């Protein structure tokens, strides 16, 4: 599924983000940038140790990456040149600021992409795995945050959501169909 927002193409695909041929892929990381399971584990496995080496440097310099913010490293051996690491909120029922923090992940990642002249960027579904964010709610928040950002900023050619399983893809497809694009 694909729509156009200003000059940017917004695409939904199902697949493994580590295989994507884009300038940067986004990682759903943790605040310590220590690696883990889910898409984080897959990215470090596929990209090799150069990614963790840069995460270690960032941790030494600034102590990690607070929830809702983003940092950038090399893509190591990945097809993508860069990895943008962002930290989604852990779902605590929805009244602990989760939607704002999740939206901030997308905004901060796209700001960082623009700053680094990245033209094509792929996102996973941040927070909806180990962090337990319900897919339907996350999909609406994610797509709205990206749409709002793209309405205010030119320079990114494509934002691609790479959704791992059927249920996640369906959740994003529904949310995008319901949006005014
Ligand atoms: N490509 C695309 N999406 C994937 C892939 C992949 N290769 N592998 C998993 N997903 P999660 P979170 C999907 O748990 O909820 C880690 O331990 C997955 O099916 O990766 O933000 C970190 O270190 C789900 O739809 O991220 C943190 O501690 C989505 O990616 C914590 O998990 C996100 O699931 C972050 O949890």
PDB file of C-alpha atoms and ligand atoms in Angstrom:
ATOM      1  CA  UNK A   1       0.000   0.000   0.000  1.00  0.00           C
ATOM      2  CA  UNK A   2       1.334   3.438  -0.954  1.00  0.00           C
ATOM      3  CA  UNK A   3       0.240   7.061  -0.596  1.00  0.00           C
ATOM      4  CA  UNK A   4       1.862  10.416  -1.337  1.00  0.00           C
ATOM      5  CA  UNK A   5       2.275  13.096   1.335  1.00  0.00           C
ATOM      6  CA  UNK A   6       3.605  16.282  -0.267  1.00  0.00           C
ATOM      7  CA  UNK A   7       6.670  15.067  -2.175  1.00  0.00           C
ATOM      8  CA  UNK A   8       7.220  11.982  -0.033  1.00  0.00           C
ATOM      9  CA  UNK A   9       5.987   8.481  -0.782  1.00  0.00           C
ATOM     10  CA  UNK A  10       4.701   6.606   2.268  1.00  0.00           C
ATOM     11  CA  UNK A  11       4.773   2.852   1.762  1.00  0.00           C
ATOM     12  CA  UNK A  12       3.615  -0.116   3.836  1.00  0.00           C
ATOM     13  CA  UNK A  13       5.252  -3.478   3.139  1.00  0.00           C
ATOM     14  CA  UNK A  14       5.495  -6.733   5.020  1.00  0.00           C
ATOM     15  CA  UNK A  15       9.017  -8.057   5.523  1.00  0.00           C
ATOM     16  CA  UNK A  16      12.328  -8.136   7.367  1.00  0.00           C
ATOM     17  CA  UNK A  17      13.732  -4.623   7.809  1.00  0.00           C
ATOM     18  CA  UNK A  18      17.350  -5.846   7.875  1.00  0.00           C
ATOM     19  CA  UNK A  19      17.039  -6.660   4.149  1.00  0.00           C
ATOM     20  CA  UNK A  20      15.752  -3.248   3.057  1.00  0.00           C
ATOM     21  CA  UNK A  21      17.683  -1.257   0.450  1.00  0.00           C
ATOM     22  CA  UNK A  22      17.199   2.224   1.875  1.00  0.00           C
ATOM     23  CA  UNK A  23      19.563   4.937   3.121  1.00  0.00           C
ATOM     24  CA  UNK A  24      18.647   4.247   6.759  1.00  0.00           C
ATOM     25  CA  UNK A  25      16.620   1.759   8.752  1.00  0.00           C
ATOM     26  CA  UNK A  26      15.228   2.577  12.180  1.00  0.00           C
ATOM     27  CA  UNK A  27      15.843   0.311  15.163  1.00  0.00           C
ATOM     28  CA  UNK A  28      13.412  -0.134  18.065  1.00  0.00           C
ATOM     29  CA  UNK A  29      16.158   0.009  20.704  1.00  0.00           C
ATOM     30  CA  UNK A  30      16.299   0.387  24.506  1.00  0.00           C
ATOM     31  CA  UNK A  31      17.566   3.398  26.482  1.00  0.00           C
ATOM     32  CA  UNK A  32      20.896   1.737  27.185  1.00  0.00           C
ATOM     33  CA  UNK A  33      21.524   0.973  23.484  1.00  0.00           C
ATOM     34  CA  UNK A  34      22.646  -2.460  24.663  1.00  0.00           C
ATOM     35  CA  UNK A  35      20.941  -4.565  22.008  1.00  0.00           C
ATOM     36  CA  UNK A  36      18.253  -7.069  22.837  1.00  0.00           C
ATOM     37  CA  UNK A  37      15.624  -9.239  21.185  1.00  0.00           C
ATOM     38  CA  UNK A  38      13.108  -8.459  18.448  1.00  0.00           C
ATOM     39  CA  UNK A  39      14.126  -6.175  15.622  1.00  0.00           C
ATOM     40  CA  UNK A  40      17.049  -4.817  17.701  1.00  0.00           C
ATOM     41  CA  UNK A  41      18.618  -8.278  17.906  1.00  0.00           C
ATOM     42  CA  UNK A  42      18.021  -8.893  14.212  1.00  0.00           C
ATOM     43  CA  UNK A  43      19.667  -5.579  13.214  1.00  0.00           C
ATOM     44  CA  UNK A  44      22.784  -6.167  15.343  1.00  0.00           C
ATOM     45  CA  UNK A  45      23.102  -9.749  14.090  1.00  0.00           C
ATOM     46  CA  UNK A  46      22.785  -8.743  10.444  1.00  0.00           C
ATOM     47  CA  UNK A  47      24.822  -5.533  10.706  1.00  0.00           C
ATOM     48  CA  UNK A  48      27.723  -6.915  12.751  1.00  0.00           C
ATOM     49  CA  UNK A  49      29.800  -5.422  15.588  1.00  0.00           C
ATOM     50  CA  UNK A  50      30.415  -1.989  14.032  1.00  0.00           C
ATOM     51  CA  UNK A  51      26.916  -0.924  15.094  1.00  0.00           C
ATOM     52  CA  UNK A  52      27.420  -1.843  18.765  1.00  0.00           C
ATOM     53  CA  UNK A  53      30.854  -0.181  18.721  1.00  0.00           C
ATOM     54  CA  UNK A  54      29.168   3.127  17.836  1.00  0.00           C
ATOM     55  CA  UNK A  55      26.384   2.526  20.370  1.00  0.00           C
ATOM     56  CA  UNK A  56      29.103   2.096  23.011  1.00  0.00           C
ATOM     57  CA  UNK A  57      30.619   5.451  22.031  1.00  0.00           C
ATOM     58  CA  UNK A  58      27.241   7.182  22.219  1.00  0.00           C
ATOM     59  CA  UNK A  59      26.605   5.611  25.644  1.00  0.00           C
ATOM     60  CA  UNK A  60      30.001   6.844  26.859  1.00  0.00           C
ATOM     61  CA  UNK A  61      29.325  10.365  25.565  1.00  0.00           C
ATOM     62  CA  UNK A  62      25.684  10.893  26.495  1.00  0.00           C
ATOM     63  CA  UNK A  63      24.624   7.964  28.645  1.00  0.00           C
ATOM     64  CA  UNK A  64      22.277   6.325  26.139  1.00  0.00           C
ATOM     65  CA  UNK A  65      19.099   7.381  24.388  1.00  0.00           C
ATOM     66  CA  UNK A  66      16.062   8.523  26.429  1.00  0.00           C
ATOM     67  CA  UNK A  67      12.622   7.222  25.447  1.00  0.00           C
ATOM     68  CA  UNK A  68      11.208   9.265  22.567  1.00  0.00           C
ATOM     69  CA  UNK A  69      14.601  10.388  21.237  1.00  0.00           C
ATOM     70  CA  UNK A  70      16.912   9.007  18.530  1.00  0.00           C
ATOM     71  CA  UNK A  71      20.609   8.558  17.705  1.00  0.00           C
ATOM     72  CA  UNK A  72      22.385   7.452  14.519  1.00  0.00           C
ATOM     73  CA  UNK A  73      25.140   4.927  13.767  1.00  0.00           C
ATOM     74  CA  UNK A  74      26.636   3.167  10.798  1.00  0.00           C
ATOM     75  CA  UNK A  75      24.691   0.345   9.174  1.00  0.00           C
ATOM     76  CA  UNK A  76      27.744  -1.927   9.318  1.00  0.00           C
ATOM     77  CA  UNK A  77      27.157  -4.863   6.975  1.00  0.00           C
ATOM     78  CA  UNK A  78      23.504  -4.023   6.335  1.00  0.00           C
ATOM     79  CA  UNK A  79      22.321  -2.938   2.887  1.00  0.00           C
ATOM     80  CA  UNK A  80      21.292   0.349   4.593  1.00  0.00           C
ATOM     81  CA  UNK A  81      24.180   2.764   5.228  1.00  0.00           C
ATOM     82  CA  UNK A  82      22.884   4.012   8.550  1.00  0.00           C
ATOM     83  CA  UNK A  83      20.807   2.830  11.493  1.00  0.00           C
ATOM     84  CA  UNK A  84      18.706   5.333  13.431  1.00  0.00           C
ATOM     85  CA  UNK A  85      18.111   3.972  16.935  1.00  0.00           C
ATOM     86  CA  UNK A  86      15.013   5.213  18.704  1.00  0.00           C
ATOM     87  CA  UNK A  87      13.452   4.092  21.966  1.00  0.00           C
ATOM     88  CA  UNK A  88       9.719   3.593  22.097  1.00  0.00           C
ATOM     89  CA  UNK A  89       7.667   3.712  25.292  1.00  0.00           C
ATOM     90  CA  UNK A  90       6.824   0.576  27.245  1.00  0.00           C
ATOM     91  CA  UNK A  91       3.005   0.230  27.214  1.00  0.00           C
ATOM     92  CA  UNK A  92       1.632   0.937  30.695  1.00  0.00           C
ATOM     93  CA  UNK A  93      -2.073   1.185  29.838  1.00  0.00           C
ATOM     94  CA  UNK A  94      -2.031   4.372  27.778  1.00  0.00           C
ATOM     95  CA  UNK A  95      -2.135   7.068  30.476  1.00  0.00           C
ATOM     96  CA  UNK A  96       1.591   7.383  31.035  1.00  0.00           C
ATOM     97  CA  UNK A  97       2.323   9.605  28.037  1.00  0.00           C
ATOM     98  CA  UNK A  98       2.782   6.677  25.648  1.00  0.00           C
ATOM     99  CA  UNK A  99       1.199   8.294  22.550  1.00  0.00           C
ATOM    100  CA  UNK A 100       3.355  11.439  22.822  1.00  0.00           C
ATOM    101  CA  UNK A 101       6.499   9.429  23.382  1.00  0.00           C
ATOM    102  CA  UNK A 102       5.734   7.118  20.465  1.00  0.00           C
ATOM    103  CA  UNK A 103       4.997  10.064  18.144  1.00  0.00           C
ATOM    104  CA  UNK A 104       8.244  11.651  19.287  1.00  0.00           C
ATOM    105  CA  UNK A 105      10.196   8.551  18.160  1.00  0.00           C
ATOM    106  CA  UNK A 106       8.979   9.018  14.589  1.00  0.00           C
ATOM    107  CA  UNK A 107       9.507  12.804  14.577  1.00  0.00           C
ATOM    108  CA  UNK A 108      12.991  12.614  16.088  1.00  0.00           C
ATOM    109  CA  UNK A 109      14.029   9.816  13.721  1.00  0.00           C
ATOM    110  CA  UNK A 110      12.859  11.778  10.681  1.00  0.00           C
ATOM    111  CA  UNK A 111      14.577  14.968  11.935  1.00  0.00           C
ATOM    112  CA  UNK A 112      17.812  13.049  12.288  1.00  0.00           C
ATOM    113  CA  UNK A 113      17.336  11.587   8.800  1.00  0.00           C
ATOM    114  CA  UNK A 114      16.936  15.070   7.304  1.00  0.00           C
ATOM    115  CA  UNK A 115      19.983  16.319   9.187  1.00  0.00           C
ATOM    116  CA  UNK A 116      22.064  13.502   7.667  1.00  0.00           C
ATOM    117  CA  UNK A 117      20.711  13.968   4.149  1.00  0.00           C
ATOM    118  CA  UNK A 118      18.958  10.605   4.236  1.00  0.00           C
ATOM    119  CA  UNK A 119      16.411  10.334   1.425  1.00  0.00           C
ATOM    120  CA  UNK A 120      14.861   6.928   2.086  1.00  0.00           C
ATOM    121  CA  UNK A 121      14.094   5.557   5.534  1.00  0.00           C
ATOM    122  CA  UNK A 122      12.421   2.369   6.768  1.00  0.00           C
ATOM    123  CA  UNK A 123      10.645   2.032  10.132  1.00  0.00           C
ATOM    124  CA  UNK A 124       9.566  -1.084  12.019  1.00  0.00           C
ATOM    125  CA  UNK A 125       6.487  -0.934  14.225  1.00  0.00           C
ATOM    126  CA  UNK A 126       8.130   0.656  17.266  1.00  0.00           C
ATOM    127  CA  UNK A 127       6.984  -0.560  20.731  1.00  0.00           C
ATOM    128  CA  UNK A 128       4.465  -3.173  19.531  1.00  0.00           C
ATOM    129  CA  UNK A 129       6.635  -6.213  20.265  1.00  0.00           C
ATOM    130  CA  UNK A 130       8.401  -6.695  23.587  1.00  0.00           C
ATOM    131  CA  UNK A 131       7.203  -3.246  24.794  1.00  0.00           C
ATOM    132  CA  UNK A 132       3.551  -4.358  24.460  1.00  0.00           C
ATOM    133  CA  UNK A 133       1.952  -1.341  22.739  1.00  0.00           C
ATOM    134  CA  UNK A 134      -1.367  -2.426  21.143  1.00  0.00           C
ATOM    135  CA  UNK A 135      -0.912  -2.500  17.360  1.00  0.00           C
ATOM    136  CA  UNK A 136      -4.085  -0.622  16.406  1.00  0.00           C
ATOM    137  CA  UNK A 137      -3.265   2.294  18.674  1.00  0.00           C
ATOM    138  CA  UNK A 138       0.404   2.348  17.736  1.00  0.00           C
ATOM    139  CA  UNK A 139      -0.378   2.273  14.011  1.00  0.00           C
ATOM    140  CA  UNK A 140      -2.620   5.361  14.152  1.00  0.00           C
ATOM    141  CA  UNK A 141      -0.144   7.293  16.265  1.00  0.00           C
ATOM    142  CA  UNK A 142       2.829   6.271  14.100  1.00  0.00           C
ATOM    143  CA  UNK A 143       1.190   7.134  10.791  1.00  0.00           C
ATOM    144  CA  UNK A 144      -0.187  10.449  12.069  1.00  0.00           C
ATOM    145  CA  UNK A 145       3.182  11.479  13.445  1.00  0.00           C
ATOM    146  CA  UNK A 146       4.876  10.690  10.122  1.00  0.00           C
ATOM    147  CA  UNK A 147       2.155  12.470   8.143  1.00  0.00           C
ATOM    148  CA  UNK A 148       2.393  15.613  10.281  1.00  0.00           C
ATOM    149  CA  UNK A 149       6.163  15.656   9.976  1.00  0.00           C
ATOM    150  CA  UNK A 150       6.086  15.243   6.190  1.00  0.00           C
ATOM    151  CA  UNK A 151       3.484  17.974   5.831  1.00  0.00           C
ATOM    152  CA  UNK A 152       5.946  20.347   7.484  1.00  0.00           C
ATOM    153  CA  UNK A 153       9.236  19.169   5.962  1.00  0.00           C
ATOM    154  CA  UNK A 154      10.466  18.475   2.416  1.00  0.00           C
ATOM    155  CA  UNK A 155      13.539  16.447   1.525  1.00  0.00           C
ATOM    156  CA  UNK A 156      12.678  12.831   2.269  1.00  0.00           C
ATOM    157  CA  UNK A 157      11.747  10.803  -0.815  1.00  0.00           C
ATOM    158  CA  UNK A 158      10.297   7.711   0.840  1.00  0.00           C
ATOM    159  CA  UNK A 159       9.222   6.583   4.275  1.00  0.00           C
ATOM    160  CA  UNK A 160       8.641   2.843   4.295  1.00  0.00           C
ATOM    161  CA  UNK A 161       7.032   0.906   7.137  1.00  0.00           C
ATOM    162  CA  UNK A 162       8.398  -2.649   7.119  1.00  0.00           C
ATOM    163  CA  UNK A 163       5.979  -4.750   9.125  1.00  0.00           C
ATOM    164  CA  UNK A 164       7.028  -8.174  10.212  1.00  0.00           C
ATOM    165  CA  UNK A 165       3.839 -10.200  10.540  1.00  0.00           C
ATOM    166  CA  UNK A 166       0.308 -10.341   9.084  1.00  0.00           C
ATOM    167  CA  UNK A 167      -1.409  -8.792  12.133  1.00  0.00           C
ATOM    168  CA  UNK A 168       0.974  -5.832  12.242  1.00  0.00           C
ATOM    169  CA  UNK A 169       0.661  -5.214   8.509  1.00  0.00           C
ATOM    170  CA  UNK A 170      -3.156  -5.385   8.759  1.00  0.00           C
ATOM    171  CA  UNK A 171      -3.182  -2.929  11.676  1.00  0.00           C
ATOM    172  CA  UNK A 172      -1.157  -0.355   9.726  1.00  0.00           C
ATOM    173  CA  UNK A 173      -3.175  -0.923   6.558  1.00  0.00           C
ATOM    174  CA  UNK A 174      -6.413  -0.229   8.467  1.00  0.00           C
ATOM    175  CA  UNK A 175      -4.991   2.859  10.121  1.00  0.00           C
ATOM    176  CA  UNK A 176      -3.717   4.235   6.809  1.00  0.00           C
ATOM    177  CA  UNK A 177      -7.064   3.589   5.082  1.00  0.00           C
ATOM    178  CA  UNK A 178      -8.820   5.561   7.803  1.00  0.00           C
ATOM    179  CA  UNK A 179      -6.450   8.507   7.532  1.00  0.00           C
ATOM    180  CA  UNK A 180      -7.045  11.490   5.266  1.00  0.00           C
ATOM    181  CA  UNK A 181      -4.096  11.323   2.924  1.00  0.00           C
TER     182      UNK A 181
HETATM  183  N1  LIG B   1      12.037  -6.625  10.680  1.00  0.00           N
HETATM  184  C1  LIG B   1      10.948  -5.856  10.927  1.00  0.00           C
HETATM  185  N2  LIG B   1      10.239  -5.928  12.061  1.00  0.00           N
HETATM  186  C2  LIG B   1      10.653  -6.826  12.992  1.00  0.00           C
HETATM  187  C3  LIG B   1      11.776  -7.665  12.827  1.00  0.00           C
HETATM  188  C4  LIG B   1      12.485  -7.532  11.595  1.00  0.00           C
HETATM  189  N3  LIG B   1      13.567  -8.267  11.346  1.00  0.00           N
HETATM  190  N4  LIG B   1      11.908  -8.445  13.944  1.00  0.00           N
HETATM  191  C5  LIG B   1      10.893  -8.121  14.772  1.00  0.00           C
HETATM  192  N5  LIG B   1      10.128  -7.158  14.198  1.00  0.00           N
HETATM  193  P1  LIG B   1      10.315  -5.321  19.164  1.00  0.00           P
HETATM  194  P2  LIG B   1       9.738  -3.028  20.932  1.00  0.00           P
HETATM  195  C6  LIG B   1       8.914  -6.491  14.681  1.00  0.00           C
HETATM  196  O1  LIG B   1      10.024  -6.281  20.258  1.00  0.00           O
HETATM  197  O2  LIG B   1       8.365  -3.533  21.193  1.00  0.00           O
HETATM  198  C7  LIG B   1      14.325  -5.206  22.268  1.00  0.00           C
HETATM  199  O3  LIG B   1      14.817  -6.153  23.167  1.00  0.00           O
HETATM  200  C8  LIG B   1       8.115  -7.156  15.801  1.00  0.00           C
HETATM  201  O4  LIG B   1       7.347  -8.230  15.269  1.00  0.00           O
HETATM  202  O5  LIG B   1      11.499  -5.566  18.293  1.00  0.00           O
HETATM  203  O6  LIG B   1       9.926  -1.555  20.607  1.00  0.00           O
HETATM  204  C9  LIG B   1      14.951  -3.830  22.462  1.00  0.00           C
HETATM  205  O7  LIG B   1      16.299  -3.925  22.856  1.00  0.00           O
HETATM  206  C10 LIG B   1       7.239  -5.990  16.233  1.00  0.00           C
HETATM  207  O8  LIG B   1       6.148  -5.833  15.320  1.00  0.00           O
HETATM  208  O9  LIG B   1      10.484  -3.792  19.715  1.00  0.00           O
HETATM  209  C11 LIG B   1      14.090  -3.248  23.541  1.00  0.00           C
HETATM  210  O10 LIG B   1      14.515  -3.688  24.830  1.00  0.00           O
HETATM  211  C12 LIG B   1       8.178  -4.768  16.044  1.00  0.00           C
HETATM  212  O11 LIG B   1       9.255  -5.239  15.232  1.00  0.00           O
HETATM  213  C13 LIG B   1      12.723  -3.801  23.244  1.00  0.00           C
HETATM  214  O12 LIG B   1      12.949  -5.013  22.517  1.00  0.00           O
HETATM  215  C14 LIG B   1       8.740  -4.211  17.350  1.00  0.00           C
HETATM  216  O13 LIG B   1       9.000  -5.254  18.262  1.00  0.00           O
HETATM  217  C15 LIG B   1      11.918  -2.886  22.346  1.00  0.00           C
HETATM  218  O14 LIG B   1      10.619  -3.397  22.204  1.00  0.00           O
END
